[in-house]
XYZ file of C-alpha atoms in Angstrom:
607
model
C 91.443 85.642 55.892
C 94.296 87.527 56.375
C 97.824 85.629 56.251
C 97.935 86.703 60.110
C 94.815 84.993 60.513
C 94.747 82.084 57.703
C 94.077 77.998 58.905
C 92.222 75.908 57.416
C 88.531 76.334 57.146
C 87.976 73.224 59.574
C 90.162 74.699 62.521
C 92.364 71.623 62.374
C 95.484 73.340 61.482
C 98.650 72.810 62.854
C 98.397 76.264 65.008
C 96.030 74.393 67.358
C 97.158 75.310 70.720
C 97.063 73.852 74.254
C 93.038 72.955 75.378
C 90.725 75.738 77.756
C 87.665 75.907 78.635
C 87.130 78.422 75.804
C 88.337 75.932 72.982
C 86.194 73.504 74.560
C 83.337 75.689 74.186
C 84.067 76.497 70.714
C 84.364 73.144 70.091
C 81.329 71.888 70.892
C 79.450 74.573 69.376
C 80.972 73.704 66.440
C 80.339 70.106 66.516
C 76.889 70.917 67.733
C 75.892 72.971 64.904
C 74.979 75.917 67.239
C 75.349 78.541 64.887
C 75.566 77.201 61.954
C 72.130 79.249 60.488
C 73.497 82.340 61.054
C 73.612 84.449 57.952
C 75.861 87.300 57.025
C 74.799 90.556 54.947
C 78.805 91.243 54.543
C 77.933 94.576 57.319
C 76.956 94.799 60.689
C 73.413 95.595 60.785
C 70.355 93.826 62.432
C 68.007 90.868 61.960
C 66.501 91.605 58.774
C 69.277 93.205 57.105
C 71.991 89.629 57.860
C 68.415 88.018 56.520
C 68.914 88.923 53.245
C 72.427 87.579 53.387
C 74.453 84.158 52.821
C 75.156 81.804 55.100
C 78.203 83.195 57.566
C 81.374 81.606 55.768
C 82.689 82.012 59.555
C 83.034 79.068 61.726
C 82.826 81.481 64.770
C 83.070 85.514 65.135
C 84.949 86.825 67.819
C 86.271 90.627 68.745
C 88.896 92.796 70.187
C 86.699 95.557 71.668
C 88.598 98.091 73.088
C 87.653 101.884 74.330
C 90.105 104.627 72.876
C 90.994 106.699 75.934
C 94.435 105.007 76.511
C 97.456 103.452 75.224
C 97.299 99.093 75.156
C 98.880 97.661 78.258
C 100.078 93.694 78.779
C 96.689 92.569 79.701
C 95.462 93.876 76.132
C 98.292 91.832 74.761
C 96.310 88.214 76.277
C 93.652 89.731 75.337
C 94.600 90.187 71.506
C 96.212 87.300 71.193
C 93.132 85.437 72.534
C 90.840 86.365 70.571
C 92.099 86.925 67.187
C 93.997 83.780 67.514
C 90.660 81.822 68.354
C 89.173 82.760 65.340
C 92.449 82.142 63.515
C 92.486 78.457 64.747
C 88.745 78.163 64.335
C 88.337 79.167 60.783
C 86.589 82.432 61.811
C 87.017 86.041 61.971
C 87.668 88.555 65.239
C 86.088 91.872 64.323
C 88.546 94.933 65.442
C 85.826 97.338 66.978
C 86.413 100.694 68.991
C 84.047 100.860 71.764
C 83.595 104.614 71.146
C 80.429 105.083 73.621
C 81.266 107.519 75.574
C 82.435 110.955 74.062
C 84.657 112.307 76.278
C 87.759 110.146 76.405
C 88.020 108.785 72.937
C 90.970 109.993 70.837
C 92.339 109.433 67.671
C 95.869 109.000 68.719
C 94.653 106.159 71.088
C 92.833 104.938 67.710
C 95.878 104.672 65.786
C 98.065 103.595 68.551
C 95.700 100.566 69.404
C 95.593 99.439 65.381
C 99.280 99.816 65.726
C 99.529 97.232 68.329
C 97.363 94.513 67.068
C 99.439 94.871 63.923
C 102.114 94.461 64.924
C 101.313 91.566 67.610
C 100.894 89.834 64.047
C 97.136 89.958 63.679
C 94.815 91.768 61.037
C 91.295 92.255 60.794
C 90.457 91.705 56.504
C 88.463 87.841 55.927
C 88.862 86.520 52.597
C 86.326 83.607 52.259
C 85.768 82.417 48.859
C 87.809 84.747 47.002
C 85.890 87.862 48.776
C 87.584 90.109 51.055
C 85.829 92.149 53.669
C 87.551 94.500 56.732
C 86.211 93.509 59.995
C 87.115 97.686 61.478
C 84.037 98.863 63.145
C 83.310 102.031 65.129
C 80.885 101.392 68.059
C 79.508 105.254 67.561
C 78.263 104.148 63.787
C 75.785 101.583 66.025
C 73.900 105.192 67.626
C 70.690 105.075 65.442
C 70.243 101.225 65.895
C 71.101 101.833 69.584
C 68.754 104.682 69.707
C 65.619 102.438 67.666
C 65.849 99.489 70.316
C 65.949 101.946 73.163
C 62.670 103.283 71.575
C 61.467 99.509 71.378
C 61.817 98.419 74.688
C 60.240 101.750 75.908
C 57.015 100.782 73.952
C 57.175 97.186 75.014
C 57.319 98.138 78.196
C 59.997 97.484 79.094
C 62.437 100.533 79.826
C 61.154 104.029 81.550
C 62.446 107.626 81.626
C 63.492 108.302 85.242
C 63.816 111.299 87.008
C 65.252 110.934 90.036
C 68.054 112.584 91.272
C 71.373 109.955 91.306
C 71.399 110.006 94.824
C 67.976 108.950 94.713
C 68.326 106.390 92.442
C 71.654 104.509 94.264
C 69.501 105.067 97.496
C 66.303 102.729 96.049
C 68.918 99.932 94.345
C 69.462 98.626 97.875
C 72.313 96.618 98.592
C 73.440 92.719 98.458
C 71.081 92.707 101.469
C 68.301 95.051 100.924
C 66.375 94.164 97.637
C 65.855 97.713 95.489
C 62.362 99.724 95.401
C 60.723 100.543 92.566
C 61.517 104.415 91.221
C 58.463 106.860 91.521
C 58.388 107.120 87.937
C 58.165 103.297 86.916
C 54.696 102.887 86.578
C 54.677 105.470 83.697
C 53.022 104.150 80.738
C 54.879 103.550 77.190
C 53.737 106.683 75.939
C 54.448 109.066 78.319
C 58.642 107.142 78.534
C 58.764 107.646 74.313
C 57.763 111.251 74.584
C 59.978 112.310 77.801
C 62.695 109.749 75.919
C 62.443 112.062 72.848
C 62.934 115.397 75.007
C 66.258 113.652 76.022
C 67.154 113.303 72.689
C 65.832 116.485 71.553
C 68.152 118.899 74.289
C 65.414 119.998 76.488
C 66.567 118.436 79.399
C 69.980 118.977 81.361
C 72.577 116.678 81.813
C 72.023 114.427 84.546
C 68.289 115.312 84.942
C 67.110 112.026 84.005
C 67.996 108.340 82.381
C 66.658 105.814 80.538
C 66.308 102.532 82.620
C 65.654 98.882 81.984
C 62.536 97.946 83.680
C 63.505 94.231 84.834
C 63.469 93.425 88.879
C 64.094 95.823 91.851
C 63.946 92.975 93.985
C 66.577 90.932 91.667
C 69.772 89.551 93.747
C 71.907 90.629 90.893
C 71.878 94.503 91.786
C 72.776 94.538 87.572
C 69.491 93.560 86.956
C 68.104 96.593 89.277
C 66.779 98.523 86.513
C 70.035 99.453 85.292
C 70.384 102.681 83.253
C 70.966 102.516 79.215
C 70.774 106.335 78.252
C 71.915 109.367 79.872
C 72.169 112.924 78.532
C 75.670 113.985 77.997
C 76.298 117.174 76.021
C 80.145 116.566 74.593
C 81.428 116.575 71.193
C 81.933 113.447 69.893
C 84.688 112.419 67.719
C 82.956 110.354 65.038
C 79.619 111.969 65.468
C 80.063 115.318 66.353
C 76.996 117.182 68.099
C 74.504 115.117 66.412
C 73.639 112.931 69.410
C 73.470 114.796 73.497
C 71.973 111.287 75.018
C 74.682 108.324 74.714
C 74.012 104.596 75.562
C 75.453 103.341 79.064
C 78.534 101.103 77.827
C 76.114 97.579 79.470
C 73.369 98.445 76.774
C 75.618 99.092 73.835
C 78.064 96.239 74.234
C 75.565 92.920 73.855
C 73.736 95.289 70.414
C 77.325 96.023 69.277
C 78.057 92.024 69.446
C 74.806 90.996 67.920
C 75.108 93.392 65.211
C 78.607 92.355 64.356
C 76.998 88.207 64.217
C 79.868 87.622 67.435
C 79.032 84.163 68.614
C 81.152 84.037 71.398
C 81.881 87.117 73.273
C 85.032 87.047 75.492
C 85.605 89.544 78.513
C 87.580 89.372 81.947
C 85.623 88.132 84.754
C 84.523 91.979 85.885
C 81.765 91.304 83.160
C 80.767 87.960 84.250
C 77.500 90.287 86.915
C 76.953 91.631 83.990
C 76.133 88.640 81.744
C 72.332 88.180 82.564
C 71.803 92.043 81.864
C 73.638 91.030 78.533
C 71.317 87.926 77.898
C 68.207 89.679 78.797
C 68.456 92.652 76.547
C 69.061 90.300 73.663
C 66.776 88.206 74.140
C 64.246 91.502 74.508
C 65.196 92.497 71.130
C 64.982 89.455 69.149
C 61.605 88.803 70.475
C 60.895 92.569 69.467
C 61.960 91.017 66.143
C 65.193 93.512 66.122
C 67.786 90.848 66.136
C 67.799 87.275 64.544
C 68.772 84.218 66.948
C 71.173 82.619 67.355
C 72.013 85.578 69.485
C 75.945 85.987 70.795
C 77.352 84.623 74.089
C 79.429 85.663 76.513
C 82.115 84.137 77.953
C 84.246 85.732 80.948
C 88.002 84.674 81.642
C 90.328 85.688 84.376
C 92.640 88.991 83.681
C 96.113 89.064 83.584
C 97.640 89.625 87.157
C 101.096 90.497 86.307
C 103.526 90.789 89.504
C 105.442 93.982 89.850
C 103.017 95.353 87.399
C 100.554 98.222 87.489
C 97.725 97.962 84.522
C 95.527 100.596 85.953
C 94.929 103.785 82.955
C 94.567 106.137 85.800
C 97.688 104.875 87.508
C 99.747 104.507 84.771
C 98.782 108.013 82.962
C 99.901 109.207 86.268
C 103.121 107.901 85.943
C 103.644 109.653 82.849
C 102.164 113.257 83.659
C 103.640 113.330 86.931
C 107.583 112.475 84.736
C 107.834 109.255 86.893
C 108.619 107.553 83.168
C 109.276 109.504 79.925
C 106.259 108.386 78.042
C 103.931 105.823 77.660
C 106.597 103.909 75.074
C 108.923 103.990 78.302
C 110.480 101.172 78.187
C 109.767 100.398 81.608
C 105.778 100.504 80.958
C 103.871 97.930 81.210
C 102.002 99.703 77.396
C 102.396 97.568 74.420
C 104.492 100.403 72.923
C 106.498 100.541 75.945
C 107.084 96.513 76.158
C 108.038 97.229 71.894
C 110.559 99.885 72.773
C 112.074 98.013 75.158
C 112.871 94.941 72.877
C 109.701 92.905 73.128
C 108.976 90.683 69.963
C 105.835 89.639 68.732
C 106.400 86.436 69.114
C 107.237 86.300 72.669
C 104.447 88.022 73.844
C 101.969 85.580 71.739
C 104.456 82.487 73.495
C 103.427 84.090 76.746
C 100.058 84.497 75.879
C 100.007 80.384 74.997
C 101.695 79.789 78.263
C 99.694 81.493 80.966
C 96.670 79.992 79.650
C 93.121 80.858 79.515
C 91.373 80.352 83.242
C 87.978 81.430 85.136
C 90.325 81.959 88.592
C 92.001 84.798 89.509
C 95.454 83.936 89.629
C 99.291 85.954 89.673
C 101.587 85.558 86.826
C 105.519 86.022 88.488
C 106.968 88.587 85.397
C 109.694 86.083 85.294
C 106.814 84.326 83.157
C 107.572 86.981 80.752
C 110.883 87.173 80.510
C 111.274 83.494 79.923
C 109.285 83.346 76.608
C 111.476 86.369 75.523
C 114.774 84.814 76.160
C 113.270 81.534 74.486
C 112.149 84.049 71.755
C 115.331 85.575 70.629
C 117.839 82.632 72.113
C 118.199 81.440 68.660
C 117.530 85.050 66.462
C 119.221 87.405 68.133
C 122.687 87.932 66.834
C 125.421 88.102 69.517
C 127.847 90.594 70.124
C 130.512 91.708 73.000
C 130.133 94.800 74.843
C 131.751 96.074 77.604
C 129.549 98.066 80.328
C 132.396 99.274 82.973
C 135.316 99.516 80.966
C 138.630 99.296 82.241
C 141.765 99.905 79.330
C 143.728 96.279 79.596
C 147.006 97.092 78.108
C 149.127 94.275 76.407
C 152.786 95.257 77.183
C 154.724 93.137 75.172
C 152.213 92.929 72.029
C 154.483 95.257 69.793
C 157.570 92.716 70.592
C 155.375 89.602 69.995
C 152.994 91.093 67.320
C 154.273 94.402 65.580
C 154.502 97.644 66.346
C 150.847 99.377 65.726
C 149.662 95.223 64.512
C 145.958 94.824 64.425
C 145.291 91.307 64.533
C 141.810 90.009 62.775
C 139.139 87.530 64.692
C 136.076 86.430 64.299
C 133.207 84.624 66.000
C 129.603 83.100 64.791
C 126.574 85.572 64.819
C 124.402 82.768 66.053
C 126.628 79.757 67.976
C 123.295 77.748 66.834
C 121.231 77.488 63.725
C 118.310 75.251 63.068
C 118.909 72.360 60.503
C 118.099 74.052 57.222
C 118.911 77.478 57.628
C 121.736 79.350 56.660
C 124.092 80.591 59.299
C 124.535 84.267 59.562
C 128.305 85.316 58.513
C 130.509 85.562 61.087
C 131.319 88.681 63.578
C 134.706 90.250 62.153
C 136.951 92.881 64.797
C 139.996 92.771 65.481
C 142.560 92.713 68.975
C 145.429 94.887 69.514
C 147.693 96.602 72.301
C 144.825 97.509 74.189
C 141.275 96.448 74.791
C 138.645 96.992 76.968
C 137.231 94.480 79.489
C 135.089 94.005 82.128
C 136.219 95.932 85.677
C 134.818 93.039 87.399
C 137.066 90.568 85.366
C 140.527 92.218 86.993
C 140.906 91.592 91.068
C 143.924 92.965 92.264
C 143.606 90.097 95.214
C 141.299 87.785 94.436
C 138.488 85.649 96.391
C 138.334 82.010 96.850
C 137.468 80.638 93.684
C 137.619 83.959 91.301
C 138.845 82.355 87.636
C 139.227 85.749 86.129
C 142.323 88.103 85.496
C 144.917 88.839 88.537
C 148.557 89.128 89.001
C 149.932 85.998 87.670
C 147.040 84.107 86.222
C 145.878 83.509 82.641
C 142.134 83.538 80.755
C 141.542 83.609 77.311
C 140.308 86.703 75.170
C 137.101 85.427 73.900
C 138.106 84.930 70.099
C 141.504 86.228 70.844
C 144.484 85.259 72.588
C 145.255 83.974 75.911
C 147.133 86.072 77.790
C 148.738 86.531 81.412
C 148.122 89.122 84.253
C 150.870 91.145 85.187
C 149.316 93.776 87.612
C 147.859 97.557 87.289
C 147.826 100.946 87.224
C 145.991 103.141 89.965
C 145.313 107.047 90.426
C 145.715 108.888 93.292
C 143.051 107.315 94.561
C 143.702 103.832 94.771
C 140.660 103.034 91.633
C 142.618 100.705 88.897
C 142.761 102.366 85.709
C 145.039 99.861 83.806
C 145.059 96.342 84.076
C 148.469 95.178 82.988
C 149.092 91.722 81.233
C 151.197 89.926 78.251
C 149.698 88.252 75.290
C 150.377 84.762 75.247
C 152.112 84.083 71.716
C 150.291 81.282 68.915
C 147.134 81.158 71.545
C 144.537 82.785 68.814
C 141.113 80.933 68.937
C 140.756 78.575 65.720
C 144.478 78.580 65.231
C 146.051 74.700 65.681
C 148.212 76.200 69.215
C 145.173 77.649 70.841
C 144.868 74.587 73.228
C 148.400 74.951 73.975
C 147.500 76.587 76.673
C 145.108 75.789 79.420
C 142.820 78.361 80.718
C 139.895 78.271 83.489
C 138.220 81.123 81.565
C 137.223 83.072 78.990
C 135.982 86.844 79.060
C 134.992 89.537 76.932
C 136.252 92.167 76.042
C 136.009 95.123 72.973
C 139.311 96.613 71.227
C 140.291 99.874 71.688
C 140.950 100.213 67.753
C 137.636 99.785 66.691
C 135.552 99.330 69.549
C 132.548 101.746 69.468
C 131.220 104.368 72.400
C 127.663 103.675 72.875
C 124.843 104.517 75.182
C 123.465 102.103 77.248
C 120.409 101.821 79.072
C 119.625 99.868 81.882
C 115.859 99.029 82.380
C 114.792 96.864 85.487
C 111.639 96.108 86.771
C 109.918 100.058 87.823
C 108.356 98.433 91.087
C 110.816 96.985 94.087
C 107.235 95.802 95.100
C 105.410 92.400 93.504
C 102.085 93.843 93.740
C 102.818 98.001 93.888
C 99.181 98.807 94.528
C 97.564 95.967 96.508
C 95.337 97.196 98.942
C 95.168 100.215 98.282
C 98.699 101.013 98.749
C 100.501 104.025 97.143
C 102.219 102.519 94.143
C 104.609 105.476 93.894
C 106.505 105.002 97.032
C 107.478 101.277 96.026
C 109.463 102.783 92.117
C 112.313 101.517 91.898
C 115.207 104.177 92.000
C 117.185 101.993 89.720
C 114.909 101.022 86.902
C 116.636 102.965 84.547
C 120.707 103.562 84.752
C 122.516 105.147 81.819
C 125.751 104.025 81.074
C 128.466 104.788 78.315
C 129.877 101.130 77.119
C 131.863 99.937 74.447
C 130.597 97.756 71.751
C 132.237 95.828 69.179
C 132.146 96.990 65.440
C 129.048 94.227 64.417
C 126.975 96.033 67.049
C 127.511 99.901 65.816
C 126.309 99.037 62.529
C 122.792 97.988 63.825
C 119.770 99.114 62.784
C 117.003 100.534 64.697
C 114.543 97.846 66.911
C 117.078 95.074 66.019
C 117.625 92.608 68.759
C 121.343 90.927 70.171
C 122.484 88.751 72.877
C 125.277 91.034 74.511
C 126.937 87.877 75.682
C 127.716 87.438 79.449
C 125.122 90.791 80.170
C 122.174 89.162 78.174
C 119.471 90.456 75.508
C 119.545 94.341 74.737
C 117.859 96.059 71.595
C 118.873 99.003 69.557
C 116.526 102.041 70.696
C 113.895 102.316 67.831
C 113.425 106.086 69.243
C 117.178 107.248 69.854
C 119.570 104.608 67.982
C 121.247 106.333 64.897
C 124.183 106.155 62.288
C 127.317 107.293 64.812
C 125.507 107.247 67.810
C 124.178 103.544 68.930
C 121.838 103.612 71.999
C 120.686 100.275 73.383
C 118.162 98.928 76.034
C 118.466 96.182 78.052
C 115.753 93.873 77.359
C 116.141 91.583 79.897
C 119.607 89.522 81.909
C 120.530 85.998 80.601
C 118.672 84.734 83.901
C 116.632 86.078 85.908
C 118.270 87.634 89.116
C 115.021 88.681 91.148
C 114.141 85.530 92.165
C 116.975 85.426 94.234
């Protein structure tokens, strides 16, 4: 497989993660031999045509199948991560597949966008089993004729009828979880008379909505899914990997279980929405292998609980909203729950696969606090991203007797580590280089002109230590006309510089940060919070707009030292004391550094 994807062929690889009930499943498949006669033609195609193959050098087959009409949220992130890493730990293979049924929704830039994404969550979709490679990319849409020659089967088996009711008709005869179904007027047509009116669909004779192609199963079932469902409907709309050819598509139930059995999937994985839907899935496969369409042993599915994400909205509808209404800038906002958006904002790979791993796989419902998620980024980067000090409300602290102590116009050099700690092995990053002078800029928060009980920081008469720098000693400040400080006044301690042999000369209760004036660098800063003040924003039905939070995005002009200015687009630092923030991979350029925050050093909503 793919180096994304590569174990060992026996699953027991090192990557094995934390048991669920979907491992254990796997597991005893495995152990039990269930699919172990499957055969593989090297193409999706039916019974006889993975007949004439080899056995399936896949331990299992699994697949990400999602429908183009929308950008990859959170939830698609579990989802990915799930299933392609099954098959990773499994020895097996997860098929990429675009669920491209129906024809008016389906773009390409949701296409590329979505291959983008499971890319770059570190996952690819190319096998390589004894030296041959294969790409697992399939288009649901190239499935039509098959699709189209088992609706044609079940229709002369008997089992599937053209009906022409109107669709208030038909919801009126399903009944209700009370009221078993009654049988549609046109039911009792025979096989003939269904292929011929089943060919006028197909042929353009008919209007849209006159009539479907139903499942002929049990009006009287308790599952209301098994009511006869509908497979076919006539839908005039271009396609965009077919064209015109095709004016009837398959309902999304019917083409989903042939998709999987096409592809050999052994176990099928879906949120718990699908789990009605799983005898309609069983039945209609079962129907075509004893049609002699499909081989056994036919695919399972298996349903899992979705990701329930607190101050989170996952909804397409909802969050395209957002965007065409200008709530957000995009879908990359960094404030969006998209993939893209969750990239932009700083995001890793690797810390959404950690979250992934940590939430589990579960059949209850259950609601993940997005502290969850913040947590596996911070343990992400705590140890990769490079720190740095920047200061976001900047006030000029002026040394006054530096030129005396220090020379006129004397830039001093300093230095601190990139990475305070570095795994045993690895070679440390060199060191952050700036330098201190006359004047600096800190922190307005770290000056009080009368201080609270307890405050450690800079006020008239007590000393802290310039991280890296010197210690040096309040004096007082400068205001303007309106009583705001717009100097904080202090002397530089002399021999106090970090690393020097007198810099515990002097004893300090704190350190703070600070950026020189010199060759500190002006750079934009924004920052993201949380865009709903609300846990669950559209919980019973309420109107998620009215809980946004006015302060999820706050842009700021801050001053960064040198090592920052000279980063590179998408690359990630702890700001220290303000916490993780990422160069913009959109905005961030040569002489003009843009960063997001990513997240604090702890999380402050829980509070």
């Amino acid at each position: 497989m793919s180096d994304a994807n590569h174990t060992p062929a026996d699953g027991s690889g090192p990557e094995h993660k934390t048991s669920n009930f979907l491992r254990a499943i796997i597991e005893r498949d495995l152990e039990q031999g269930s699919y172990a006669s499957r055969r593989w033609a090297g193409t999706p195609g039916d019974g006889a045509h993975h007949g004439q193959g080899e056995p399936d050098p896949a331990k299992i087959r699994t697949r990400f199948p999602p429908e183009p009409n929308g950008y990859l949220h959170v939830g698609h992130a579990k989802s990915i991560c799930l299933n392609f890493g099954l098959a990773r730990d499994y020895g097996g293979v997860c098929h990429m597949r675009f669920d491209d049924t129906n024809p008016e929704k389906e773009e390409k830039e949701y296409v590329d966008s979505i291959l983008d994404a499971v890319q770059w969550l570190g996952f690819g979709w190319d096998s390589s089993f004894g030296g041959k490679t294969e790409s697992h990319l399939y288009y649901a849409s190239d499935y039509f004729d098959f699709m189209y020659r088992a609706a044609e089967a079940l229709i002369q088996a008997g089992h599937a009828y053209v009906d022409e009711q109107t669709p208030e008709a038909m919801r009126a005869s399903r009944g209700d979880f009370t009221t078993p179904g009654t049988d549609s007027p046109f039911r009792a047509r025979s096989p003939e008379e269904n292929l011929a009116r089943f060919r006028e669909m197909r042929d353009g004779r008919h209007a849209d909505g006159a009539m479907v192609l139903r499942a002929k199963i049990d009006m009287a079932s308790p599952n209301i899914n098994l009511r006869d469902p509908a497979i076919y409907r006539i839908r005039r709309a271009t396609h965009h990997n077919t064209g015109d050819r095709w004016c009837i598509y398959p309902m999304y139930t019917f083409a989903h279980p042939i998709e999987d059995a096409l592809e050999n999937i052994t176990h099928s994985i879906c949120t718990l929405e699908f789990e009605d839907q799983r005898p309609f899935y069983d039945w209609l496969l079962d129907k075509l292998a004893e049609l002699g369409l499909l081989a056994r042993p036919l695919p399972r599915q298996y349903e899992f609980a979705r990701l329930n994400l607190t101050y989170v909205i996952t909804s397409k509808r909802k969050l395209a909203q957002l965007v065409n209404e200008g709530h957000v800038s995009g879908w990359d906002d960094p404030r969006m729950p998209t993939i893209v958006g969750l990239r932009r904002r700083g995001y890793t790979p690797e810390s959404l696969q950690l979250f992934a791993e940590r939430i589990g796989v579960t059949k209850a419902d259950s609601w993940i606090d997005y502290s969850t998620l913040e947590i596996a980024l911070r343990d992400d980067l705590e140890n990769k991203a490079h720190r740095g000090m920047a200061v976001l409300d900047p006030v000029r602290l002026v040394l006054t007797n530096w030129d005396e102590v220090m020379g006129a116009g004397h830039l001093e050099p300093c230095s601190l580590p990139a990475l305070p700690h570095v795994a045993e092995g690895r070679t440390p990053p060199p060191a952050r280089e700036f330098t201190i002078g006359r004047e600096v800029w800190i922190e307005r928060e770290d000056f009080a002109e009368v201080p609270p009980k307890g405050y450690k920081r800079l006020f008239p008469g007590n000393k802290v230590r310039l991280k890296g720098g010197f210690v040096v000693e309040c004096t007082g400040c400068e205001k303007d006309a309106d009583g705001r400080v717009t100097t904080v006044l202090a002397t530089v301690v002399p021999d106090t510089k970090s690393g020097t042999p007198g810099a515990d000369a002097v004893k300090v209760k704190a350190a703070i940060t600070w950026v020189g004036v010199a060759d500190g660098v002006a750079a934009e800063v924004r920052l993201y919070d949380r865009l709903f003040t609300d846990a669950h924003p559209d919980a019973g039905g309420k109107d998620f707009k009215a809980s946004l939070n006015p302060d999820s995005c706050r842009v700021i002009t801050a001053y960064v030292e040198p090592s920052l200015a000279q980063a590179v687009p998408d690359e990630k630092f702890q700001f220290e004391r303000h916490g993780y923030f990422v160069a913009d991979r959109q905005d961030h350029a040569p002489g003009r550094p843009v960063f997001n925050r990513i997240t604090g050093l702890k999380d402050s909503w829980g509070k």
